[in-house]
mmCIF file of C-alpha atoms in Angstrom:
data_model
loop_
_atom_site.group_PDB
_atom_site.id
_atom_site.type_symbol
_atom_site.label_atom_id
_atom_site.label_comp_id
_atom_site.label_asym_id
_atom_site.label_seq_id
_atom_site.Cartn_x
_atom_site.Cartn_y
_atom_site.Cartn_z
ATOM 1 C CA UNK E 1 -94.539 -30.667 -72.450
ATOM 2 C CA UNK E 2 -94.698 -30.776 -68.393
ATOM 3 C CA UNK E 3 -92.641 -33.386 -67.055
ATOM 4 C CA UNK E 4 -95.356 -34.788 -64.975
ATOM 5 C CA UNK E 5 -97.169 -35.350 -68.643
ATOM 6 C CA UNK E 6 -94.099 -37.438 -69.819
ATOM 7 C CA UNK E 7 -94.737 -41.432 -69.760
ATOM 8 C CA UNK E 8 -91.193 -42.599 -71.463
ATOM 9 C CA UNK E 9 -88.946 -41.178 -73.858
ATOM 10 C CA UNK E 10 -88.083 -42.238 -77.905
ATOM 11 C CA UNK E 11 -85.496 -44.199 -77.227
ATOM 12 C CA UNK E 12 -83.535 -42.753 -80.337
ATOM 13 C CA UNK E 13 -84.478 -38.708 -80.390
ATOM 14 C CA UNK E 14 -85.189 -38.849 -77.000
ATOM 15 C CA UNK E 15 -88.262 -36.990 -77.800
ATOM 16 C CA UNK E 16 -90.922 -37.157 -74.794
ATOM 17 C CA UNK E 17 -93.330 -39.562 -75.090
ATOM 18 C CA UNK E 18 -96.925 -38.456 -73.511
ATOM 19 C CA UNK E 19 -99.282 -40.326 -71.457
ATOM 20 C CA UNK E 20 -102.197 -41.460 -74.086
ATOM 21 C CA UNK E 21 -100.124 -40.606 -77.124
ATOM 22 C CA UNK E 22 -99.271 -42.640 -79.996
ATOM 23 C CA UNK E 23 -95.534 -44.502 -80.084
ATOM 24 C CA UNK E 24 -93.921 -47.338 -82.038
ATOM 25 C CA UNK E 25 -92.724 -50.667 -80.603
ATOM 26 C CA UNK E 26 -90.297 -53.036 -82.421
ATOM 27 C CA UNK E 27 -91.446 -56.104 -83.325
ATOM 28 C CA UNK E 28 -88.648 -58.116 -82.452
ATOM 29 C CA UNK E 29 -89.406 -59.987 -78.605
ATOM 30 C CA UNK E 30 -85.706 -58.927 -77.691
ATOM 31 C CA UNK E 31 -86.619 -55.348 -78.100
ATOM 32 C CA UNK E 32 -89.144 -55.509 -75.442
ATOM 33 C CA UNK E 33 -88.249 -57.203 -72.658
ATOM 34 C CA UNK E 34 -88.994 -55.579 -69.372
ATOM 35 C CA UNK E 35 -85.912 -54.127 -67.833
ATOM 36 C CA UNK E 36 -84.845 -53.007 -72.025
ATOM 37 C CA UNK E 37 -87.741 -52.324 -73.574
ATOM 38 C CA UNK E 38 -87.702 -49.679 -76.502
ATOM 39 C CA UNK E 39 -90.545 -47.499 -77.066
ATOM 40 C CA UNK E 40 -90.419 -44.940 -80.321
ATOM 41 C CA UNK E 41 -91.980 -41.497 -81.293
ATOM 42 C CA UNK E 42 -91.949 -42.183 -85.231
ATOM 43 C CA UNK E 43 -91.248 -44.567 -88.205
ATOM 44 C CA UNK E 44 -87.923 -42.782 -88.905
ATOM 45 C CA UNK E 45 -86.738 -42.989 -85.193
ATOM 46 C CA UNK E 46 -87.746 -47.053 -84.829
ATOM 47 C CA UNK E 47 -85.810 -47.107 -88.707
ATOM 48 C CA UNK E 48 -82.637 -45.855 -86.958
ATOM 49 C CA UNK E 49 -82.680 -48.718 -84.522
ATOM 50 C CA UNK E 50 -83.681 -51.347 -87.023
ATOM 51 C CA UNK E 51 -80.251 -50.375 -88.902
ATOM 52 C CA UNK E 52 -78.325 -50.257 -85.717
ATOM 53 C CA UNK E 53 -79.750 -53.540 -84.283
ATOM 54 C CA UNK E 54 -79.270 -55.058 -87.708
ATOM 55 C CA UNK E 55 -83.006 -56.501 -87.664
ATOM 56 C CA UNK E 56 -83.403 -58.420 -91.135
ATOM 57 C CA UNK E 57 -86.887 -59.417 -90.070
ATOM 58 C CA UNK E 58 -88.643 -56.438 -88.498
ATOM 59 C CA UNK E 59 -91.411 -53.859 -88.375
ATOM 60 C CA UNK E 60 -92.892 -51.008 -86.234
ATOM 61 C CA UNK E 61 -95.723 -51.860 -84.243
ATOM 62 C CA UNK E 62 -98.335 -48.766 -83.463
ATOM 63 C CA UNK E 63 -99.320 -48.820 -79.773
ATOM 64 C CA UNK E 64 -101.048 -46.137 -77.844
ATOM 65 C CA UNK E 65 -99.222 -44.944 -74.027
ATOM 66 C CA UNK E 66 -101.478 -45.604 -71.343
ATOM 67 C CA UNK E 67 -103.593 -42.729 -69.353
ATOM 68 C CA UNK E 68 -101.497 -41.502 -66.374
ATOM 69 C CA UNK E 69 -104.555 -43.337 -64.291
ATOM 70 C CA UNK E 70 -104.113 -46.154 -66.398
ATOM 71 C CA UNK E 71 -99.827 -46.782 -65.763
ATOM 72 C CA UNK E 72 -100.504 -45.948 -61.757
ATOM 73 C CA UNK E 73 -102.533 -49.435 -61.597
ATOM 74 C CA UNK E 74 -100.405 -50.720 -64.184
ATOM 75 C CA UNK E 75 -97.529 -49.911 -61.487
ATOM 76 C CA UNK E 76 -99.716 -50.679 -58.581
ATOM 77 C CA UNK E 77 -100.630 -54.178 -60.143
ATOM 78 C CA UNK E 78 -97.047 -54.819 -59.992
ATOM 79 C CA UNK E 79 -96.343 -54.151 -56.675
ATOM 80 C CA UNK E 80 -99.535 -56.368 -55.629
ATOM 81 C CA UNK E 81 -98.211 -59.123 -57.610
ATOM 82 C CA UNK E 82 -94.691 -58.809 -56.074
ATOM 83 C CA UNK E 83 -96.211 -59.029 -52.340
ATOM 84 C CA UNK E 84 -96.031 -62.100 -50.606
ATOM 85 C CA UNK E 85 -99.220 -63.537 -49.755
ATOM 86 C CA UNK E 86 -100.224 -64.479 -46.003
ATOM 87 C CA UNK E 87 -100.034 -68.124 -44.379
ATOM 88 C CA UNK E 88 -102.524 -70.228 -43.421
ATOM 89 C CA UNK E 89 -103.468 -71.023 -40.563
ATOM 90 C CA UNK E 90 -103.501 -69.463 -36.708
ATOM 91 C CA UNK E 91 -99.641 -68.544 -36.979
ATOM 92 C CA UNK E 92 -99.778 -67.099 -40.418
ATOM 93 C CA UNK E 93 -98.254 -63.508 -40.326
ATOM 94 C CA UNK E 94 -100.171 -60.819 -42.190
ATOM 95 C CA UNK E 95 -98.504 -59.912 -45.278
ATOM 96 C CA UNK E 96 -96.859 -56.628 -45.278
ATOM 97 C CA UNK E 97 -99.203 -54.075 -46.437
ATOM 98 C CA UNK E 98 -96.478 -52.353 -49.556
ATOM 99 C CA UNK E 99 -95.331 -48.782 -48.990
ATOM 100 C CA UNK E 100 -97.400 -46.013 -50.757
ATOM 101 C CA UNK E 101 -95.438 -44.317 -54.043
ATOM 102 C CA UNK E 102 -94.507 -40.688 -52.835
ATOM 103 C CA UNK E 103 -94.781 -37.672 -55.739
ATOM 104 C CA UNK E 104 -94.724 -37.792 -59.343
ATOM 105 C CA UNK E 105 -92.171 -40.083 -61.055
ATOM 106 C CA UNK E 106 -89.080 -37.929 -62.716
ATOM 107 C CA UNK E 107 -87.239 -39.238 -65.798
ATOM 108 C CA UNK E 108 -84.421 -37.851 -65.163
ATOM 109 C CA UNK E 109 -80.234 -38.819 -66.155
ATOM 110 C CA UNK E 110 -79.434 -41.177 -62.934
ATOM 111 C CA UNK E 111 -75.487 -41.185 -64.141
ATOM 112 C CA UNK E 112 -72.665 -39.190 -62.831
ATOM 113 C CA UNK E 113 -71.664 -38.228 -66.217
ATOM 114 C CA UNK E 114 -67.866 -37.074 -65.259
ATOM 115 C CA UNK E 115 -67.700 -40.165 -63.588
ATOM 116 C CA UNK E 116 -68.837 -42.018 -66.403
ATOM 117 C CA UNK E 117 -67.041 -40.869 -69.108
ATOM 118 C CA UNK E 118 -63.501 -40.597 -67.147
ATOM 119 C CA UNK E 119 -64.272 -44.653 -66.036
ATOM 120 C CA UNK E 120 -64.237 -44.998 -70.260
ATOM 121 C CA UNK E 121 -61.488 -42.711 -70.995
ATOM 122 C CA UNK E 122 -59.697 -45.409 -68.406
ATOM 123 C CA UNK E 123 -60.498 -48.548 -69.675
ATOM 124 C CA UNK E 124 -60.263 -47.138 -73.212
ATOM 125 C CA UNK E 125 -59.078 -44.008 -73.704
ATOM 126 C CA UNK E 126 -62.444 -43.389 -76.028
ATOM 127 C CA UNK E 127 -64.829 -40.342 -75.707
ATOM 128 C CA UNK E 128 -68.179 -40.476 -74.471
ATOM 129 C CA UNK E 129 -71.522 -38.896 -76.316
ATOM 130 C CA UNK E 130 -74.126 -37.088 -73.756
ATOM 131 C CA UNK E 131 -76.643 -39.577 -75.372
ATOM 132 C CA UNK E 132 -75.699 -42.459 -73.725
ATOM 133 C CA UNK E 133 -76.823 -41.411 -70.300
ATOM 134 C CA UNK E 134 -80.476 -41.323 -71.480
ATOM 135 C CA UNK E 135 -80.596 -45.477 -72.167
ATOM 136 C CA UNK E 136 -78.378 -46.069 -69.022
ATOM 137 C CA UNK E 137 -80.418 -44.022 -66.403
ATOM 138 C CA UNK E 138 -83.821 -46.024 -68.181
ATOM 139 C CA UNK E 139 -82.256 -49.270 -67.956
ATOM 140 C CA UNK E 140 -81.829 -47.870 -64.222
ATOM 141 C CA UNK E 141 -85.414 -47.122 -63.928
ATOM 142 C CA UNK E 142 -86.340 -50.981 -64.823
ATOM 143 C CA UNK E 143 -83.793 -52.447 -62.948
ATOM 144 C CA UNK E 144 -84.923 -50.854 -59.937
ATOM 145 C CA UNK E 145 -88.372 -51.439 -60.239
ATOM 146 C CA UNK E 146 -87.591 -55.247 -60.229
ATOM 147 C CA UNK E 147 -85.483 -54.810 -57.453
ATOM 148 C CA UNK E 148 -88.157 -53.044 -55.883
ATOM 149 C CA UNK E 149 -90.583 -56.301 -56.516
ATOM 150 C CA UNK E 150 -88.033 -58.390 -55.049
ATOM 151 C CA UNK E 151 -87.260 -56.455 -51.479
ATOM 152 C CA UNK E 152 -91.411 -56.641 -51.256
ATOM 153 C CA UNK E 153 -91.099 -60.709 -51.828
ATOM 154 C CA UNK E 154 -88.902 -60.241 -48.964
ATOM 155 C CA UNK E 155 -91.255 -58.223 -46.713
ATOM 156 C CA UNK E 156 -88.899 -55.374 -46.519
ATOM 157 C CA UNK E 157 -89.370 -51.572 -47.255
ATOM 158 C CA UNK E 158 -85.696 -50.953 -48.193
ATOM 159 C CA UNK E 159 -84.313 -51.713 -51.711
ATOM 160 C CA UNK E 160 -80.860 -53.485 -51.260
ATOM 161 C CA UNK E 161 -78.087 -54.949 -53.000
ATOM 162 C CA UNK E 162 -79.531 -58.453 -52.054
ATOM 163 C CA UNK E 163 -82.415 -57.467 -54.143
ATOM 164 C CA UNK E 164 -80.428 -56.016 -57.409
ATOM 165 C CA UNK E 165 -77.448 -58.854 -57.507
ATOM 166 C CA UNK E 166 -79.382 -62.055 -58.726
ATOM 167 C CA UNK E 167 -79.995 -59.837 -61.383
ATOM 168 C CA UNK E 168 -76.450 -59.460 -62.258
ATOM 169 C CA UNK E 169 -75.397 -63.388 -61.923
ATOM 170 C CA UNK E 170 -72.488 -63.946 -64.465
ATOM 171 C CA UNK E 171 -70.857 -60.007 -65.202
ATOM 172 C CA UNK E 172 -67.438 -59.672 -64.716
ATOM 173 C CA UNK E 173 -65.849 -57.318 -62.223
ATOM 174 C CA UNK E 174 -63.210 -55.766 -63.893
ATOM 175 C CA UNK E 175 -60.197 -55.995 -62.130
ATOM 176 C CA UNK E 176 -60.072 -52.549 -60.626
ATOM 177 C CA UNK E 177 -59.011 -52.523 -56.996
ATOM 178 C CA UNK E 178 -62.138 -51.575 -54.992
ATOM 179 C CA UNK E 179 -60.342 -48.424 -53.365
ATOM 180 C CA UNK E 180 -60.662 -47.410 -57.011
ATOM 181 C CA UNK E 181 -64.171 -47.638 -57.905
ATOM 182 C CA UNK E 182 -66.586 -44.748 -57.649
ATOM 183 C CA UNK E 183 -70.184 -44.426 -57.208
ATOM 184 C CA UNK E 184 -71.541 -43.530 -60.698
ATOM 185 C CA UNK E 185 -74.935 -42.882 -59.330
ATOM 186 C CA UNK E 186 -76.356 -39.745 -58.927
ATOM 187 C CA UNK E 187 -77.858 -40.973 -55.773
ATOM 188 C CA UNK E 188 -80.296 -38.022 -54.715
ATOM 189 C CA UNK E 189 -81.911 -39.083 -57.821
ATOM 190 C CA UNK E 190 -81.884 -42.542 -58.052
ATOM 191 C CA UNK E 191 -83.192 -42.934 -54.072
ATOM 192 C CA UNK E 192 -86.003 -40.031 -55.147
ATOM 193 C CA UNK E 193 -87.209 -42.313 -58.269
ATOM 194 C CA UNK E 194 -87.598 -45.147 -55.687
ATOM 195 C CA UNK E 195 -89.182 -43.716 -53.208
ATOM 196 C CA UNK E 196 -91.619 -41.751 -56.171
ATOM 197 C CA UNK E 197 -92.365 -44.753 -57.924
ATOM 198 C CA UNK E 198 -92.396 -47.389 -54.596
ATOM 199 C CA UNK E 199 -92.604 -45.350 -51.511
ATOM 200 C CA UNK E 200 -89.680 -47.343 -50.217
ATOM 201 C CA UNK E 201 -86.206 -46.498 -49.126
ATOM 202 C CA UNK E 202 -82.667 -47.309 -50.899
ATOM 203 C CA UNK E 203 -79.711 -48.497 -49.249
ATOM 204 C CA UNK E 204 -76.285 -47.296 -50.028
ATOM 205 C CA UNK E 205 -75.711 -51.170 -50.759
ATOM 206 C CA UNK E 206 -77.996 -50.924 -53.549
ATOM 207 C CA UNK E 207 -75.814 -48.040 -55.296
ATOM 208 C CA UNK E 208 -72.433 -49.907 -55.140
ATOM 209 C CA UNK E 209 -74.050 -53.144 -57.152
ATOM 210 C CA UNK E 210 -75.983 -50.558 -59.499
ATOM 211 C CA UNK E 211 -72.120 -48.209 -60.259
ATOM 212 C CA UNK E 212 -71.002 -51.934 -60.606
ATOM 213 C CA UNK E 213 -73.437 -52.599 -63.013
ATOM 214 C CA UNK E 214 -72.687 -49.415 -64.793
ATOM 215 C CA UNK E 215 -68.873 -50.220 -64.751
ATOM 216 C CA UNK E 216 -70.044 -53.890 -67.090
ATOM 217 C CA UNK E 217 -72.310 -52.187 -69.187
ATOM 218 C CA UNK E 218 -69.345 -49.900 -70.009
ATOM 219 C CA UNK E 219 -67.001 -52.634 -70.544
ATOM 220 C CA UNK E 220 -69.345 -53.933 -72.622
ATOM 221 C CA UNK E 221 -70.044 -50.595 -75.106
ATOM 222 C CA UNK E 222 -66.703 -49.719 -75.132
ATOM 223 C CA UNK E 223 -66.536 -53.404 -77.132
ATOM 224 C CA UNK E 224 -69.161 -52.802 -79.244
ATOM 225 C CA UNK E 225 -67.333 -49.705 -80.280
ATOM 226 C CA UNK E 226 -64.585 -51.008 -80.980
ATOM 227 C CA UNK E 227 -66.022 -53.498 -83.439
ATOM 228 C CA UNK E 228 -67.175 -50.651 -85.052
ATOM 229 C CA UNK E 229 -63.993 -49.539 -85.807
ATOM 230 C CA UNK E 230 -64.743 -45.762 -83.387
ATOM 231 C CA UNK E 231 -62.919 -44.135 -80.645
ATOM 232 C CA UNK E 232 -66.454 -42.820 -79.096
ATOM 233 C CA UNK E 233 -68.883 -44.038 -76.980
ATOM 234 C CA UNK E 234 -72.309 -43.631 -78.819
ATOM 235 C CA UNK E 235 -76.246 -44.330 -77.544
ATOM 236 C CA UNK E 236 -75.975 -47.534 -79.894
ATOM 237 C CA UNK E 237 -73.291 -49.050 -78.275
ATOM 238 C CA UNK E 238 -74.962 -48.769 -75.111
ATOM 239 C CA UNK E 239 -78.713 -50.006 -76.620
ATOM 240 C CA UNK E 240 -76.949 -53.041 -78.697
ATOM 241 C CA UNK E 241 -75.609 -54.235 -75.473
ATOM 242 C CA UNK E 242 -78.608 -53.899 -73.231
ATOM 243 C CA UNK E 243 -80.850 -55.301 -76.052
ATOM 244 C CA UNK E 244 -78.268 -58.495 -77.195
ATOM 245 C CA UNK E 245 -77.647 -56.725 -80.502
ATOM 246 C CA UNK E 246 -74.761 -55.443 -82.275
ATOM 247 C CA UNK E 247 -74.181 -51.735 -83.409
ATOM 248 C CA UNK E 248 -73.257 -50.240 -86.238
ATOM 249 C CA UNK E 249 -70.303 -47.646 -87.485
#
C-alpha cells in the first residue's frame, strides 16, 4: 500500500488502514475521543486492546474509512468551523480567508526516538519498545490539528504554543532544569504535517510545549509500567494513558 492511500493506522498491529476500507471502532466513548481516538484493522487487534484497557462492557463496532475526497471536506469542514466569522456592521473586518493544505498528509513517527527513550532511561532507568512512537506521533497528529483550529479562531496563520497550552492545563513539569530539556520533536516532520494538513506555519514555540507534552506523557507510561510490575516501556502504557485506562502486564 502507497502511503498517499493510507487514512490511519490499527492502532495495535499498526497495520495501514486504507481510505474506503473496512476498520473496527471500540465501543467505549473514551476510546474515541478526538485527539485519542482508536481505529482497528480486525476483531483480534480491537480484542488486544479490550484486555489491555480492561473493558468489562465492550464490543467492536464495524465502520467503513472515508473516500480520500470524502476526509479532505471532512478536514476542510473543520477548518471552516474553526474560522472566526466577520462583524457586523461598517467596521467589521473580513474574516481571514484560512490557508490552503499544501501536499499529501504523511503518517509518519514525529518522535526523536533517542531522545525519547534516553528521557525514560532517566526518569526510570526502564527500556523503551519502538511501538510506542506510533500512538505518540498520532496523538501528535490530533493535537495539532486542534491547535491548528485554535490559531485560525485567532486569525493567525502560524501554529503557536498559545494555541497548544490550554490544551495542557493541569500536567506537571517535572522538575528538570530547563537547560536540560530537549526537543523530542522531529521538527522537519511535525512543521511538514502542519503545513500538509493546514497550509499554515509552526513556530518553534509550538515544539517546546509539544517535547513538554511528550516529557508528561512519559512520566505518565513509565507509571503505568510500573504498576505492571515491567522494566519496559510498551505501546499499552502509552495508549492506557492517553485513553484514561490502565494497562496490563
Amino acid at each position: 500500500m502507497t502511503e498517499t492511500n493510507v487514512w490511519r493506522r490499527c492502532s495495535t498491529c499498526r497495520k495501514d488502514l486504507a481510505y474506503k476500507s473496512g476498520y473496527y471502532r471500540c465501543s467505549v466513548s473514551t476510546c474515541n475521543k478526538k485527539r485519542t481516538a482508536l481505529y482497528f484493522c480486525s476483531v483480534p487487534c480491537w480484542d488486544a486492546h479490550r484486555a489491555e484497557a480492561n473493558h468489562r462492557d465492550a464490543w467492536a463496532e464495524e465502520e467503513t474509512a472515508p473516500t480520500e475526497e470524502e476526509w479532505a471536506e471532512q478536514r476542510n469542514a473543520t477548518t471552516r468551523k474553526a474560522s472566526p466569522k466577520a462583524k457586523s456592521g461598517p467596521a467589521a473586518k473580513p474574516p481571514m480567508v484560512p490557508p490552503t493544505p499544501q501536499g499529501k498528509v504523511k503518517t509518519e513517527v514525529l518522535v526523536v526516538a533517542s531522545r525519547f527513550n534516553a528521557y525514560v532511561s532517566q526518569r526510570s532507568r526502564y527500556k523503551t519498545t519502538e511501538s510506542v512512537l506510533y500512538p505518540l506521533s498520532d496523538h501528535l497528529r490530533e493535537v495539532c490539528d486542534e491547535g491548528v483550529a485554535a490559531a485560525l479562531r485567532s486569525e493567525r496563520r502560524t501554529l503557536m504554543d498559545r494555541d497548544l497550552a490550554p490544551l495542557f492545563e493541569g500536567q506537571d513539569t517535572g522538575g528538570e532544569p530547563e537547560s536540560e530539556k530537549q526537543v523530542l520533536v522531529v521538527v522537519t516532520r511535525l512543521k511538514a504535517y502542519v503545513k500538509a494538513s493546514s497550509g499554515m506555519n509552526t513556530a518553534e514555540s509550538a515544539v517546546v510545549v509539544l517535547s513538554e507534552h511528550l516529557r508528561y506523557l512519559a512520566r505518565r507510561a513509565i507509571q503505568e509500567a510500573g504498576r505492571a510490575n515491567r522494566t519496559i516501556l510498551l505501546d499499552r502504557d502509552v495508549t492506557a494513558v492517553l485513553t484514561g485506562g490502565r494497562g496490563e502486564g
